[in-house]
Amino acid sequence: MAKFTRIAVANRGEVAVRIIKACEELGIETVLLHSEADINSRAYRMATKTMCIGPAATAESYLNIKANIDGALAGGAQAVHPGFGFLSENADFAEAVTKAGLVFIGPSADSIRSLGDKVHCKELAKKAGLPLVPGYQGENQDVVHLITQAEKIGFPVIVKAAAGGGGRGMKLIKSSAEAGELIESAQREAASAFGSPKVFLEKYLDRAKHIEFQVFGDSTGNVQHFFDRECSVQRRHQKIIEEATSPSLTEDLRRRMGEAACAIATLGNYKGAGTVEFLLQDGEFYLLEVNTRLQVEHPVTEEVLGVDLVKMQILTAQGEFVHDPKTIRIPRGHSIECRIYAENPYLGGVPSTGLLGKVQWPEGPRRRYEYGFDEGDTITPYYDPMIAKVIVWDENRPRAIQKMIKVLQDSVVFGVHTNIPYLIEILSHKEFVMGTMTTRFIETYFSEPIKEPALSELDKKIADGALAHLRGAGSDQGTVSQSPWTSYWRGI
């Protein structure tokens, strides 16, 4: 296969920037497929070429298959990288890209259908003898039938969208009395977010850890794993902090889970980057799902193994990347990633939008920042509120935690609130420090908004000065949707 000279990036924000950087290192031009709302974003400024594919509404732009393909063709691309989210796990999109004569940078449409559908994936895993959480994955979607199945499984039970991910269409059911309403709600949300109302049920494991394995299928179909990440710190089923490797695994458990991850990926004829997710409780692990795409948290794997997964994806799509059996990858040190969201930590995480007046990420060894916004950009209400990822590496886990806290303390974001204070409190909690946190960690210890610290007189004077400066700088930036300056002066 000929080498790509231009790749279309069918995404936005920090992942679009990440893909563009990888393409630049490989000498490949990019065409950014963006919405009207993302004109003047960092990725927009970095891409070789840009193509507007529709208005801000995702259904009319980033989720519009025809608009993306038309944009890629018009931009002169030979391949499409979907990033994560949006159409990245959409088999119809992968198929349409291929039919249009373009290369989809990711697994085949058949692999996405086989592993990306949560129900089909579990059926495949069951045939392979992999351990599964007790549940119901049947075709009968009648609410009364699903309630009966939930009662057989035993409460608490989780209802999940079969085609879902990222916590969308997921509800925790604690009793029969609330089951009907929550199942119907999950079906509606699944239909809206993923185009299918199909759901399935699982026994809720209340002391589980979330462990996942990075897998990668090379150009020849050979699948290897790139070790594990722990993602137990979750809020409303969405990850906040991830680390590699997990502090919870023995070497024997790591070996057995890695073998299981490769087995399910091999069954799905997997090619490219993917993630096999497990729940771990009382020394036993259970297959949760397979994500047929690049993960948000892929940098921590890259940091402990010294690999570039996005470049590997591109080379694999070109037919170039093959696993070298002589190369033994051994994780070194420890890496932690924190997701920086534009939200108010003192009001329970309500979104915070507006103009980014000042952004400063502190430089230093083995610190990595992935972000999609620069000073002067606007955080809009249209998309996911994640504005950046902060990744650190150090010789061991205690040092990595200490480094992350220091980096977050020294980070400055003017203009919108961020969850940075919230992250610092989580990282400082004794259960996180000990590595014993479970998926109920946030629910148990951080269910209430954190307390806002009082500002000193000096802070207030600095805030007044910064506010005056930004008001002047922002006078030609258009209308700011929400001013954060009434009581706060920075996001940390």
Tab-separated table of C-alpha atoms in Angstrom:
chain	number	residue	atom	x	y	z
A	1	MET	CA	0.000	0.000	0.000
A	2	ALA	CA	1.282	3.475	-0.909
A	3	LYS	CA	2.218	5.790	1.923
A	4	PHE	CA	-0.324	8.400	2.885
A	5	THR	CA	0.440	11.972	1.936
A	6	ARG	CA	-2.677	13.494	3.540
A	7	ILE	CA	-4.962	12.183	6.289
A	8	ALA	CA	-8.385	13.550	7.210
A	9	VAL	CA	-8.931	14.059	10.942
A	10	ALA	CA	-12.589	13.361	11.718
A	11	ASN	CA	-12.603	14.796	15.229
A	12	ARG	CA	-11.899	17.888	17.288
A	13	GLY	CA	-10.162	19.166	20.447
A	14	GLU	CA	-7.081	17.580	21.934
A	15	VAL	CA	-7.340	14.290	20.045
A	16	ALA	CA	-7.374	16.156	16.729
A	17	VAL	CA	-4.214	17.958	17.837
A	18	ARG	CA	-2.673	14.628	18.891
A	19	ILE	CA	-3.325	13.093	15.451
A	20	ILE	CA	-2.053	16.149	13.597
A	21	LYS	CA	1.207	16.051	15.592
A	22	ALA	CA	1.714	12.352	14.789
A	23	CYS	CA	1.086	13.050	11.099
A	24	GLU	CA	3.584	15.918	11.152
A	25	GLU	CA	6.259	13.578	12.558
A	26	LEU	CA	5.582	11.156	9.710
A	27	GLY	CA	5.665	13.923	7.099
A	28	ILE	CA	1.939	13.576	6.348
A	29	GLU	CA	-0.350	16.527	5.690
A	30	THR	CA	-3.730	16.761	7.399
A	31	VAL	CA	-7.189	18.028	6.592
A	32	LEU	CA	-9.285	18.853	9.639
A	33	LEU	CA	-13.010	18.116	9.304
A	34	HIS	CA	-14.549	20.635	11.694
A	35	SER	CA	-17.849	22.197	12.654
A	36	GLU	CA	-18.696	25.890	12.446
A	37	ALA	CA	-18.185	26.110	16.229
A	38	ASP	CA	-14.567	24.946	16.015
A	39	ILE	CA	-13.271	27.578	13.630
A	40	ASN	CA	-10.359	29.245	15.381
A	41	SER	CA	-9.518	26.223	17.532
A	42	ARG	CA	-5.965	24.929	18.075
A	43	ALA	CA	-6.455	21.992	15.702
A	44	TYR	CA	-7.885	24.389	13.110
A	45	ARG	CA	-4.724	26.463	13.275
A	46	MET	CA	-2.418	23.432	13.123
A	47	ALA	CA	-3.963	21.429	10.269
A	48	THR	CA	-2.543	21.713	6.777
A	49	LYS	CA	-6.040	22.196	5.381
A	50	THR	CA	-9.488	22.614	6.934
A	51	MET	CA	-12.943	21.654	5.722
A	52	CYS	CA	-16.097	22.819	7.485
A	53	ILE	CA	-18.571	19.916	7.522
A	54	GLY	CA	-21.560	21.506	9.246
A	55	PRO	CA	-22.968	23.509	12.144
A	56	ALA	CA	-22.166	23.037	15.842
A	57	ALA	CA	-24.791	20.328	16.419
A	58	THR	CA	-22.901	17.015	16.342
A	59	ALA	CA	-25.655	15.228	14.428
A	60	GLU	CA	-25.146	17.695	11.581
A	61	SER	CA	-21.345	17.684	11.606
A	62	TYR	CA	-19.132	15.283	13.583
A	63	LEU	CA	-21.716	12.474	13.522
A	64	ASN	CA	-22.717	13.054	9.899
A	65	ILE	CA	-21.090	10.212	7.949
A	66	LYS	CA	-21.694	11.705	4.489
A	67	ALA	CA	-20.424	15.139	5.502
A	68	ASN	CA	-17.209	13.639	6.891
A	69	ILE	CA	-16.530	11.537	3.808
A	70	ASP	CA	-17.359	14.386	1.424
A	71	GLY	CA	-14.994	16.610	3.405
A	72	ALA	CA	-12.182	14.036	3.343
A	73	LEU	CA	-12.516	13.563	-0.417
A	74	ALA	CA	-12.746	17.285	-1.101
A	75	GLY	CA	-9.676	17.824	1.084
A	76	GLY	CA	-7.624	15.371	-0.940
A	77	ALA	CA	-7.072	12.827	1.839
A	78	GLN	CA	-6.282	9.156	1.270
A	79	ALA	CA	-7.251	8.043	4.777
A	80	VAL	CA	-9.467	9.036	7.716
A	81	HIS	CA	-8.451	8.954	11.383
A	82	PRO	CA	-11.577	9.032	13.598
A	83	GLY	CA	-9.831	9.729	16.931
A	84	PHE	CA	-12.032	8.683	19.841
A	85	GLY	CA	-15.711	9.385	20.442
A	86	PHE	CA	-18.049	10.536	17.644
A	87	LEU	CA	-17.767	8.009	14.757
A	88	SER	CA	-14.651	6.185	15.956
A	89	GLU	CA	-16.546	2.970	16.815
A	90	ASN	CA	-19.198	3.270	14.123
A	91	ALA	CA	-18.969	0.268	11.787
A	92	ASP	CA	-21.174	1.969	9.193
A	93	PHE	CA	-18.722	4.867	9.061
A	94	ALA	CA	-15.719	2.566	8.693
A	95	GLU	CA	-17.527	0.737	5.902
A	96	ALA	CA	-18.576	3.957	4.158
A	97	VAL	CA	-15.010	5.296	4.320
A	98	THR	CA	-13.724	2.151	2.649
A	99	LYS	CA	-16.444	2.202	-0.030
A	100	ALA	CA	-15.490	5.795	-0.806
A	101	GLY	CA	-11.991	4.606	-1.672
A	102	LEU	CA	-10.415	5.909	1.520
A	103	VAL	CA	-8.563	3.993	4.256
A	104	PHE	CA	-10.165	3.878	7.694
A	105	ILE	CA	-7.391	4.120	10.310
A	106	GLY	CA	-8.702	1.563	12.759
A	107	PRO	CA	-10.121	-1.951	12.790
A	108	SER	CA	-12.334	-3.251	9.995
A	109	ALA	CA	-16.084	-2.674	10.023
A	110	ASP	CA	-16.533	-6.391	10.738
A	111	SER	CA	-14.236	-6.200	13.781
A	112	ILE	CA	-16.095	-3.157	15.100
A	113	ARG	CA	-19.428	-4.943	14.699
A	114	SER	CA	-18.036	-8.092	16.296
A	115	LEU	CA	-16.356	-6.489	19.318
A	116	GLY	CA	-17.834	-2.989	19.543
A	117	ASP	CA	-21.364	-4.250	20.083
A	118	LYS	CA	-21.291	-5.040	23.795
A	119	VAL	CA	-23.775	-7.895	23.546
A	120	HIS	CA	-22.116	-9.608	20.590
A	121	CYS	CA	-18.718	-9.180	22.221
A	122	LYS	CA	-19.933	-10.972	25.348
A	123	GLU	CA	-21.374	-13.805	23.259
A	124	LEU	CA	-18.003	-14.161	21.541
A	125	ALA	CA	-16.168	-14.101	24.858
A	126	LYS	CA	-18.545	-16.671	26.325
A	127	LYS	CA	-17.771	-19.085	23.481
A	128	ALA	CA	-14.071	-18.537	24.156
A	129	GLY	CA	-14.535	-19.349	27.837
A	130	LEU	CA	-13.617	-15.895	29.125
A	131	PRO	CA	-15.064	-14.865	32.499
A	132	LEU	CA	-18.138	-12.594	32.291
A	133	VAL	CA	-20.134	-10.639	34.848
A	134	PRO	CA	-23.472	-12.448	35.426
A	135	GLY	CA	-26.197	-10.752	33.410
A	136	TYR	CA	-28.733	-10.795	30.587
A	137	GLN	CA	-27.772	-10.063	26.973
A	138	GLY	CA	-30.886	-11.394	25.209
A	139	GLU	CA	-32.825	-9.961	22.281
A	140	ASN	CA	-36.095	-9.514	24.218
A	141	GLN	CA	-36.125	-5.803	25.054
A	142	ASP	CA	-39.588	-5.697	26.601
A	143	VAL	CA	-39.344	-3.717	29.837
A	144	VAL	CA	-41.352	-6.229	31.890
A	145	HIS	CA	-39.092	-9.030	30.658
A	146	LEU	CA	-35.978	-7.021	31.507
A	147	ILE	CA	-37.304	-6.355	35.014
A	148	THR	CA	-37.829	-10.093	35.492
A	149	GLN	CA	-34.275	-10.774	34.317
A	150	ALA	CA	-32.914	-8.121	36.675
A	151	GLU	CA	-34.708	-9.773	39.601
A	152	LYS	CA	-33.178	-13.135	38.633
A	153	ILE	CA	-29.693	-11.600	38.542
A	154	GLY	CA	-30.249	-9.903	41.908
A	155	PHE	CA	-30.036	-6.195	42.694
A	156	PRO	CA	-28.091	-3.994	42.351
A	157	VAL	CA	-28.005	-4.348	38.569
A	158	ILE	CA	-26.599	-2.069	35.853
A	159	VAL	CA	-28.483	-1.519	32.612
A	160	LYS	CA	-26.208	-0.522	29.720
A	161	ALA	CA	-26.573	0.496	26.082
A	162	ALA	CA	-25.509	-2.364	23.790
A	163	ALA	CA	-23.879	0.045	21.349
A	164	GLY	CA	-22.791	2.481	24.040
A	165	GLY	CA	-19.803	3.761	25.899
A	166	GLY	CA	-18.591	6.627	28.054
A	167	GLY	CA	-21.346	6.133	30.600
A	168	ARG	CA	-24.135	7.115	28.172
A	169	GLY	CA	-27.286	5.012	28.490
A	170	MET	CA	-26.039	3.460	31.726
A	171	LYS	CA	-28.199	3.293	34.881
A	172	LEU	CA	-27.735	1.654	38.276
A	173	ILE	CA	-30.895	-0.155	39.427
A	174	LYS	CA	-31.135	-0.892	43.137
A	175	SER	CA	-34.639	-2.392	43.360
A	176	SER	CA	-37.642	-3.673	41.371
A	177	ALA	CA	-39.583	-0.523	42.227
A	178	GLU	CA	-37.289	1.729	40.188
A	179	ALA	CA	-36.328	-0.791	37.504
A	180	GLY	CA	-39.005	0.039	34.914
A	181	GLU	CA	-38.382	3.773	34.897
A	182	LEU	CA	-34.587	3.407	34.744
A	183	ILE	CA	-34.674	0.779	31.978
A	184	GLU	CA	-36.940	2.969	29.831
A	185	SER	CA	-34.677	5.948	30.508
A	186	ALA	CA	-31.597	3.937	29.464
A	187	GLN	CA	-33.336	2.789	26.274
A	188	ARG	CA	-34.246	6.371	25.362
A	189	GLU	CA	-30.731	7.625	26.042
A	190	ALA	CA	-29.194	4.735	24.080
A	191	ALA	CA	-31.432	5.454	21.086
A	192	SER	CA	-30.548	9.131	21.178
A	193	ALA	CA	-26.791	8.719	21.654
A	194	PHE	CA	-26.071	5.590	19.629
A	195	GLY	CA	-29.018	5.129	17.301
A	196	SER	CA	-30.128	1.876	18.949
A	197	PRO	CA	-32.331	1.452	22.052
A	198	LYS	CA	-30.950	-2.028	22.754
A	199	VAL	CA	-29.727	-2.532	26.321
A	200	PHE	CA	-28.396	-5.377	28.433
A	201	LEU	CA	-28.138	-6.107	32.151
A	202	GLU	CA	-25.193	-6.885	34.408
A	203	LYS	CA	-24.796	-7.659	38.081
A	204	TYR	CA	-23.314	-4.574	39.738
A	205	LEU	CA	-20.019	-5.366	41.430
A	206	ASP	CA	-19.810	-2.890	44.305
A	207	ARG	CA	-16.144	-3.387	45.245
A	208	ALA	CA	-14.648	-3.706	41.790
A	209	LYS	CA	-11.596	-2.158	40.225
A	210	HIS	CA	-11.606	-1.082	36.575
A	211	ILE	CA	-8.581	-2.541	34.819
A	212	GLU	CA	-7.981	-2.375	31.082
A	213	PHE	CA	-5.403	-3.772	28.683
A	214	GLN	CA	-4.090	-1.971	25.639
A	215	VAL	CA	-4.100	-4.375	22.692
A	216	PHE	CA	-2.716	-3.813	19.211
A	217	GLY	CA	-3.199	-5.885	16.077
A	218	ASP	CA	-0.399	-5.372	13.549
A	219	SER	CA	-0.468	-5.418	9.753
A	220	THR	CA	-0.364	-9.225	9.665
A	221	GLY	CA	-3.167	-9.784	12.177
A	222	ASN	CA	-0.846	-10.671	15.046
A	223	VAL	CA	-2.259	-9.294	18.322
A	224	GLN	CA	-0.143	-8.324	21.321
A	225	HIS	CA	-0.993	-6.485	24.504
A	226	PHE	CA	0.802	-3.409	25.777
A	227	PHE	CA	0.094	-4.008	29.440
A	228	ASP	CA	-2.517	-2.526	31.705
A	229	ARG	CA	-4.023	0.694	32.978
A	230	GLU	CA	-6.101	1.276	36.109
A	231	CYS	CA	-9.129	3.536	35.674
A	232	SER	CA	-11.056	2.964	38.914
A	233	VAL	CA	-11.467	6.681	39.677
A	234	GLN	CA	-14.741	7.356	37.871
A	235	ARG	CA	-17.562	9.824	38.265
A	236	ARG	CA	-20.935	8.847	36.849
A	237	HIS	CA	-19.180	5.932	35.058
A	238	GLN	CA	-16.728	8.287	33.350
A	239	LYS	CA	-13.013	8.084	34.061
A	240	ILE	CA	-11.232	11.033	35.648
A	241	ILE	CA	-7.756	9.737	36.529
A	242	GLU	CA	-5.912	6.867	34.837
A	243	GLU	CA	-2.550	5.284	35.509
A	244	ALA	CA	-0.182	2.683	34.102
A	245	THR	CA	0.481	0.159	35.264
A	246	SER	CA	-2.230	-0.831	37.751
A	247	PRO	CA	-1.120	-0.963	41.393
A	248	SER	CA	-3.663	-3.750	41.937
A	249	LEU	CA	-2.294	-6.630	39.860
A	250	THR	CA	0.038	-9.444	40.807
A	251	GLU	CA	2.292	-10.655	38.029
A	252	ASP	CA	0.225	-13.851	37.702
A	253	LEU	CA	-3.026	-11.877	37.434
A	254	ARG	CA	-1.430	-9.499	34.929
A	255	ARG	CA	-0.311	-12.422	32.780
A	256	ARG	CA	-3.727	-14.131	32.828
A	257	MET	CA	-5.643	-10.916	32.070
A	258	GLY	CA	-3.230	-10.011	29.274
A	259	GLU	CA	-3.709	-13.444	27.705
A	260	ALA	CA	-7.502	-13.051	27.941
A	261	ALA	CA	-7.307	-9.599	26.316
A	262	CYS	CA	-5.282	-10.932	23.389
A	263	ALA	CA	-7.645	-13.905	23.036
A	264	ILE	CA	-10.785	-11.789	22.593
A	265	ALA	CA	-9.020	-9.347	20.242
A	266	THR	CA	-7.726	-12.247	18.137
A	267	LEU	CA	-11.227	-13.710	17.922
A	268	GLY	CA	-12.388	-10.374	16.512
A	269	ASN	CA	-9.605	-10.354	13.860
A	270	TYR	CA	-8.432	-7.123	15.380
A	271	LYS	CA	-6.091	-4.679	13.643
A	272	GLY	CA	-4.871	-1.429	15.145
A	273	ALA	CA	-5.260	0.002	18.656
A	274	GLY	CA	-7.990	-1.265	20.955
A	275	THR	CA	-8.697	-1.711	24.636
A	276	VAL	CA	-10.101	-4.670	26.531
A	277	GLU	CA	-11.745	-3.600	29.773
A	278	PHE	CA	-12.195	-5.786	32.854
A	279	LEU	CA	-13.702	-5.533	36.308
A	280	LEU	CA	-11.577	-7.019	39.102
A	281	GLN	CA	-13.062	-8.004	42.446
A	282	ASP	CA	-11.849	-10.413	45.136
A	283	GLY	CA	-9.015	-11.619	42.926
A	284	GLU	CA	-11.327	-12.596	40.048
A	285	PHE	CA	-11.592	-10.687	36.773
A	286	TYR	CA	-14.524	-10.364	34.369
A	287	LEU	CA	-14.657	-9.072	30.798
A	288	LEU	CA	-16.479	-5.740	30.695
A	289	GLU	CA	-16.210	-4.615	27.062
A	290	VAL	CA	-13.868	-3.962	24.165
A	291	ASN	CA	-13.320	-0.428	22.872
A	292	THR	CA	-12.423	-0.655	19.183
A	293	ARG	CA	-10.502	2.612	19.030
A	294	LEU	CA	-7.768	4.720	20.564
A	295	GLN	CA	-8.495	5.495	24.226
A	296	VAL	CA	-8.382	8.910	25.877
A	297	GLU	CA	-5.908	7.466	28.373
A	298	HIS	CA	-3.482	5.991	25.815
A	299	PRO	CA	-0.640	8.402	26.824
A	300	VAL	CA	0.053	6.622	30.141
A	301	THR	CA	0.749	3.411	28.215
A	302	GLU	CA	3.000	5.333	25.849
A	303	GLU	CA	4.880	6.854	28.784
A	304	VAL	CA	5.724	3.568	30.545
A	305	LEU	CA	6.545	1.684	27.327
A	306	GLY	CA	8.111	4.379	25.135
A	307	VAL	CA	5.801	3.783	22.159
A	308	ASP	CA	3.646	6.047	19.962
A	309	LEU	CA	0.288	4.365	19.466
A	310	VAL	CA	-1.055	6.934	16.985
A	311	LYS	CA	1.956	6.571	14.703
A	312	MET	CA	1.583	2.790	15.021
A	313	GLN	CA	-2.061	3.116	13.946
A	314	ILE	CA	-1.083	5.068	10.831
A	315	LEU	CA	1.759	2.708	9.928
A	316	THR	CA	-0.517	-0.298	10.414
A	317	ALA	CA	-3.119	1.232	8.091
A	318	GLN	CA	-0.327	1.626	5.519
A	319	GLY	CA	0.550	-2.051	5.993
A	320	GLU	CA	3.934	-1.241	7.523
A	321	PHE	CA	3.792	-1.950	11.246
A	322	VAL	CA	4.532	-5.511	12.369
A	323	HIS	CA	5.192	-6.605	15.955
A	324	ASP	CA	8.823	-7.610	16.398
A	325	PRO	CA	8.872	-10.785	18.550
A	326	LYS	CA	12.472	-10.015	19.503
A	327	THR	CA	11.397	-6.768	21.116
A	328	ILE	CA	10.414	-7.343	24.713
A	329	ARG	CA	8.419	-4.456	26.077
A	330	ILE	CA	8.715	-4.047	29.835
A	331	PRO	CA	6.864	-1.171	31.551
A	332	ARG	CA	9.228	1.233	33.263
A	333	GLY	CA	8.281	3.564	36.101
A	334	HIS	CA	4.759	4.844	36.603
A	335	SER	CA	2.539	7.265	34.671
A	336	ILE	CA	-0.635	9.105	35.716
A	337	GLU	CA	-3.092	11.067	33.572
A	338	CYS	CA	-5.639	13.598	34.817
A	339	ARG	CA	-8.482	14.880	32.657
A	340	ILE	CA	-8.936	18.639	32.963
A	341	TYR	CA	-12.575	19.612	32.570
A	342	ALA	CA	-14.059	23.086	32.218
A	343	GLU	CA	-16.362	22.858	35.204
A	344	ASN	CA	-16.881	24.401	38.607
A	345	PRO	CA	-15.623	22.035	41.336
A	346	TYR	CA	-17.263	24.116	44.049
A	347	LEU	CA	-20.719	23.709	42.520
A	348	GLY	CA	-20.661	19.972	41.923
A	349	GLY	CA	-18.993	20.137	38.518
A	350	VAL	CA	-21.451	22.291	36.574
A	351	PRO	CA	-20.000	23.195	33.143
A	352	SER	CA	-18.022	26.423	32.870
A	353	THR	CA	-17.835	28.005	29.437
A	354	GLY	CA	-16.282	31.186	28.153
A	355	LEU	CA	-13.064	32.801	26.950
A	356	LEU	CA	-9.698	31.320	27.916
A	357	GLY	CA	-7.812	34.444	28.869
A	358	LYS	CA	-4.628	32.787	30.127
A	359	VAL	CA	-3.362	29.192	30.076
A	360	GLN	CA	-0.022	28.105	31.499
A	361	TRP	CA	1.148	24.514	31.870
A	362	PRO	CA	4.351	24.310	33.966
A	363	GLU	CA	7.346	22.894	32.103
A	364	GLY	CA	9.578	20.203	33.553
A	365	PRO	CA	10.988	16.730	32.895
A	366	ARG	CA	8.547	13.944	31.992
A	367	ARG	CA	5.483	16.153	31.968
A	368	ARG	CA	3.156	15.980	28.986
A	369	TYR	CA	0.205	18.160	28.093
A	370	GLU	CA	-2.362	17.399	25.446
A	371	TYR	CA	-4.837	20.176	24.850
A	372	GLY	CA	-7.073	21.547	22.158
A	373	PHE	CA	-7.353	25.160	23.267
A	374	ASP	CA	-4.963	28.088	23.450
A	375	GLU	CA	-5.267	31.469	25.096
A	376	GLY	CA	-8.007	33.447	23.415
A	377	ASP	CA	-10.040	30.375	22.418
A	378	THR	CA	-13.576	29.946	23.690
A	379	ILE	CA	-14.918	26.915	25.552
A	380	THR	CA	-18.371	26.421	24.050
A	381	PRO	CA	-21.341	24.535	25.508
A	382	TYR	CA	-21.658	22.293	22.436
A	383	TYR	CA	-19.187	19.511	23.209
A	384	ASP	CA	-17.472	17.455	25.912
A	385	PRO	CA	-16.065	19.812	28.582
A	386	MET	CA	-12.599	18.184	28.635
A	387	ILE	CA	-10.115	20.893	27.659
A	388	ALA	CA	-6.802	19.140	28.344
A	389	LYS	CA	-5.000	16.097	29.678
A	390	VAL	CA	-2.034	16.318	32.023
A	391	ILE	CA	0.277	13.298	32.014
A	392	VAL	CA	3.310	12.739	34.228
A	393	TRP	CA	5.905	9.982	34.549
A	394	ASP	CA	8.272	9.147	37.387
A	395	GLU	CA	10.328	6.274	38.720
A	396	ASN	CA	7.546	4.897	40.919
A	397	ARG	CA	3.903	5.518	41.832
A	398	PRO	CA	4.441	7.657	44.982
A	399	ARG	CA	6.755	9.988	43.044
A	400	ALA	CA	4.336	10.151	40.128
A	401	ILE	CA	1.487	11.147	42.474
A	402	GLN	CA	3.666	13.792	44.103
A	403	LYS	CA	4.711	15.147	40.706
A	404	MET	CA	1.127	15.277	39.429
A	405	ILE	CA	-0.057	17.231	42.475
A	406	LYS	CA	2.777	19.744	42.033
A	407	VAL	CA	2.063	20.115	38.309
A	408	LEU	CA	-1.628	20.721	38.939
A	409	GLN	CA	-0.865	23.244	41.682
A	410	ASP	CA	1.392	25.174	39.287
A	411	SER	CA	-1.016	25.075	36.334
A	412	VAL	CA	-2.893	28.275	35.579
A	413	VAL	CA	-6.149	28.555	33.666
A	414	PHE	CA	-7.827	31.948	33.557
A	415	GLY	CA	-11.301	32.502	32.232
A	416	VAL	CA	-13.152	29.299	33.090
A	417	HIS	CA	-13.320	27.135	36.153
A	418	THR	CA	-11.575	23.773	36.010
A	419	ASN	CA	-11.697	20.601	38.082
A	420	ILE	CA	-8.036	20.981	39.071
A	421	PRO	CA	-8.766	21.553	42.791
A	422	TYR	CA	-11.010	18.482	42.730
A	423	LEU	CA	-8.227	16.386	41.172
A	424	ILE	CA	-5.691	17.514	43.766
A	425	GLU	CA	-7.999	16.413	46.591
A	426	ILE	CA	-8.520	13.020	44.950
A	427	LEU	CA	-4.783	12.487	44.420
A	428	SER	CA	-4.148	13.407	48.075
A	429	HIS	CA	-6.749	11.011	49.488
A	430	LYS	CA	-5.215	8.154	51.472
A	431	GLU	CA	-7.142	5.485	49.594
A	432	PHE	CA	-5.849	6.726	46.241
A	433	VAL	CA	-2.336	6.998	47.651
A	434	MET	CA	-2.565	3.395	48.861
A	435	GLY	CA	-3.956	2.270	45.507
A	436	THR	CA	-6.974	0.567	47.095
A	437	MET	CA	-9.661	2.709	45.422
A	438	THR	CA	-12.584	1.010	43.660
A	439	THR	CA	-15.132	2.282	41.144
A	440	ARG	CA	-17.173	3.552	44.116
A	441	PHE	CA	-14.307	5.744	45.330
A	442	ILE	CA	-15.826	9.024	44.080
A	443	GLU	CA	-19.326	8.074	45.235
A	444	THR	CA	-18.000	7.202	48.697
A	445	TYR	CA	-15.649	10.118	49.359
A	446	PHE	CA	-16.473	12.893	46.880
A	447	SER	CA	-20.228	12.867	46.437
A	448	GLU	CA	-20.463	16.470	47.679
A	449	PRO	CA	-18.861	19.542	46.045
A	450	ILE	CA	-15.478	20.375	47.507
A	451	LYS	CA	-15.129	23.409	49.742
A	452	GLU	CA	-14.002	26.612	48.097
A	453	PRO	CA	-10.892	28.127	49.726
A	454	ALA	CA	-11.067	31.744	50.854
A	455	LEU	CA	-9.076	34.226	48.754
A	456	SER	CA	-6.423	36.334	50.435
A	457	GLU	CA	-6.326	40.092	49.951
A	458	LEU	CA	-3.360	39.622	47.617
A	459	ASP	CA	-5.297	37.101	45.538
A	460	LYS	CA	-8.206	39.525	45.274
A	461	LYS	CA	-5.924	42.322	44.067
A	462	ILE	CA	-4.366	40.007	41.482
A	463	ALA	CA	-7.837	38.912	40.408
A	464	ASP	CA	-8.968	42.500	40.017
A	465	GLY	CA	-5.930	43.269	37.880
A	466	ALA	CA	-6.344	40.162	35.760
A	467	LEU	CA	-10.036	40.867	35.301
A	468	ALA	CA	-9.352	44.401	34.140
A	469	HIS	CA	-6.711	43.117	31.721
A	470	LEU	CA	-8.911	40.378	30.301
A	471	ARG	CA	-11.881	42.658	29.875
A	472	GLY	CA	-9.700	44.833	27.710
A	473	ALA	CA	-8.221	41.872	25.822
A	474	GLY	CA	-11.620	40.297	25.347
A	475	SER	CA	-13.295	43.385	23.984
A	476	ASP	CA	-12.636	42.254	20.429
A	477	GLN	CA	-13.244	38.547	21.072
A	478	GLY	CA	-17.005	38.578	20.855
A	479	THR	CA	-19.481	37.730	23.558
A	480	VAL	CA	-18.397	35.468	26.414
A	481	SER	CA	-21.185	33.069	27.229
A	482	GLN	CA	-20.566	33.016	30.962
A	483	SER	CA	-18.260	35.162	33.000
A	484	PRO	CA	-16.410	33.367	35.818
A	485	TRP	CA	-15.031	36.578	37.252
A	486	THR	CA	-17.751	37.339	39.721
A	487	SER	CA	-16.084	35.381	42.498
A	488	TYR	CA	-13.106	33.417	41.133
A	489	TRP	CA	-9.865	34.455	39.501
A	490	ARG	CA	-8.460	31.218	38.206
A	491	GLY	CA	-9.309	27.613	37.854
A	492	ILE	CA	-7.013	26.245	40.535
